[in-house]
Short mmCIF file of C-alpha atoms in Angstrom, two decimals:
data_model
loop_
_atom_site.label_atom_id
_atom_site.label_comp_id
_atom_site.label_asym_id
_atom_site.label_seq_id
_atom_site.Cartn_x
_atom_site.Cartn_y
_atom_site.Cartn_z
CA MET A 1 106.75 92.58 112.08
CA SER A 2 105.46 95.11 115.02
CA LEU A 3 101.79 95.70 115.28
CA SER A 4 101.75 99.36 113.54
CA ALA A 5 103.57 97.10 110.87
CA VAL A 6 100.74 94.79 110.72
CA LEU A 7 98.23 98.08 111.50
CA ILE A 8 100.01 99.88 108.36
CA VAL A 9 99.98 97.07 106.15
CA PHE A 10 95.74 96.74 106.12
CA ALA A 11 95.10 100.56 106.94
CA GLN A 12 96.55 100.88 103.34
CA PRO A 13 94.96 99.05 100.54
CA ALA A 14 96.31 100.86 96.94
CA ALA A 15 94.39 100.02 94.47
CA ILE A 16 91.83 97.62 94.08
CA ALA A 17 91.87 94.69 91.84
CA PRO A 18 91.45 95.99 88.13
CA GLU A 19 89.06 93.87 86.69
CA CYS A 20 87.09 95.96 89.69
CA ALA A 21 87.19 99.79 88.92
CA SER A 22 89.67 101.41 87.30
CA GLU A 23 92.72 102.31 88.21
CA SER A 24 92.35 105.61 88.74
CA ALA A 25 89.91 105.07 91.76
CA ASP A 26 90.69 106.59 94.84
CA VAL A 27 90.14 104.96 98.13
CA GLY A 28 91.46 107.88 100.13
CA TYR A 29 95.20 105.89 99.78
CA GLU A 30 96.84 108.75 99.95
CA ALA A 31 95.09 110.55 102.34
CA LEU A 32 94.77 107.68 104.62
CA ALA A 33 99.05 106.69 104.25
CA GLN A 34 99.35 110.45 105.22
CA GLY A 35 97.35 109.84 108.72
CA GLN A 36 94.71 112.35 107.54
CA ASN A 37 91.80 110.62 108.47
CA GLU A 38 88.93 113.48 107.98
CA ARG A 39 90.45 113.96 104.52
CA ALA A 40 90.24 110.19 102.93
CA GLN A 41 87.06 110.02 104.67
CA ARG A 42 85.46 113.23 102.65
CA GLU A 43 87.40 111.49 99.56
CA ILE A 44 86.29 108.41 99.83
CA GLU A 45 82.31 109.69 100.40
CA ALA A 46 82.55 112.29 97.15
CA ASN A 47 84.14 109.63 94.99
CA PRO A 48 81.33 109.38 92.22
CA ASP A 49 83.12 106.62 90.59
CA LEU A 50 83.59 104.12 93.65
CA ASP A 51 80.32 101.93 94.31
CA LYS A 52 77.98 102.15 97.22
CA ASN A 53 79.00 98.73 98.22
CA ASP A 54 82.80 98.10 96.27
CA PRO A 55 85.31 96.49 99.08
CA SER A 56 88.05 98.91 98.53
CA ARG A 57 85.42 101.93 99.96
CA LEU A 58 83.89 100.19 102.66
CA ILE A 59 87.38 98.99 103.75
CA ASN A 60 89.28 101.89 103.29
CA LEU A 61 86.34 104.50 104.58
CA GLY A 62 86.02 101.86 107.99
CA ILE A 63 89.29 102.49 108.75
CA ALA A 64 89.09 106.12 108.32
CA TYR A 65 86.44 105.80 111.34
CA ALA A 66 88.00 103.59 113.01
CA ARG A 67 91.22 105.65 113.62
CA GLN A 68 88.81 108.96 114.10
CA GLY A 69 87.77 107.13 116.53
CA ASP A 70 84.19 106.04 115.70
CA GLU A 71 84.02 102.91 115.97
CA ALA A 72 80.04 102.02 115.00
CA LYS A 73 80.94 103.46 112.19
CA ALA A 74 83.40 101.48 111.76
CA ARG A 75 82.53 98.13 112.80
CA GLU A 76 79.21 98.81 110.05
CA MET A 77 81.73 99.84 106.81
CA PHE A 78 83.65 96.12 108.00
CA GLU A 79 80.73 94.46 107.36
CA ALA A 80 79.52 95.73 105.22
CA ALA A 81 82.45 94.75 104.15
CA LEU A 82 82.44 90.77 104.76
CA GLN A 83 78.29 90.59 103.96
CA SER A 84 79.03 92.47 100.49
CA SER A 85 78.09 90.06 97.67
CA ASP A 86 80.74 92.17 95.66
CA ARG A 87 84.41 90.62 96.36
CA ALA A 88 87.27 91.64 95.09
CA TRP A 89 91.88 91.59 95.29
CA LEU A 90 92.69 93.86 97.04
CA GLU A 91 95.93 95.22 97.44
CA THR A 92 97.68 96.26 100.69
CA ALA A 93 100.71 98.69 100.89
CA ASN A 94 103.14 96.19 101.74
CA GLY A 95 101.95 95.33 97.73
CA GLU A 96 100.27 92.10 98.46
CA TRP A 97 97.07 90.36 97.44
CA VAL A 98 94.55 89.98 99.92
CA ASP A 99 90.68 88.78 99.61
CA SER A 100 88.16 91.51 100.63
CA ARG A 101 86.56 89.50 102.55
CA HIS A 102 89.97 88.24 104.52
CA LEU A 103 90.56 92.60 105.25
CA ALA A 104 87.02 93.45 106.12
CA ARG A 105 87.72 90.04 109.13
CA LYS A 106 91.21 91.19 110.02
CA ALA A 107 89.91 95.21 109.99
CA THR A 108 86.99 93.95 112.97
CA ARG A 109 89.23 91.67 115.26
CA MET A 110 91.51 94.83 114.68
CA LEU A 111 89.07 96.87 115.75
CA GLU A 112 87.67 94.60 118.41
CA ARG A 113 91.01 95.42 119.82
CA GLY A 114 92.30 98.60 119.89
CA GLU A 115 94.48 98.90 117.61
CA PHE A 116 93.01 101.44 115.78
CA SER A 117 93.00 104.12 118.33
CA SER A 118 95.83 106.43 117.17
CA THR A 119 98.05 105.70 120.18
CA ASN A 120 98.59 102.67 118.20
CA VAL A 121 99.01 104.23 115.34
CA ALA A 122 102.95 104.86 114.09
CA MET A 123 103.85 105.54 110.09
CA ARG A 124 106.61 104.63 108.62
#
């Protein structure tokens, strides 16, 4: 699996675990999947149904920030997801269910390696 494919897996959590939020919770998935990071950021921040500490919100918002080059805000979001008292199983773009703290750690490592830069993002 290529680096860009791994990025896509972690960059596009499709839904949060059913016990954590409703099926209709918009965590910016469609916008992120289309590479529309500013739109994803706006959608996530404007969604009144998402708790500010929701791990899927924090991770996807961090991804949107990272892809826009704001590493400080991205790191803040990933750290908040890692430290959150809320923990959830998140579905990634490839259908895997992964613990939110694991995804936050993975996203932080990817950020440190510069894997969110626009030159490393390849959509399928």
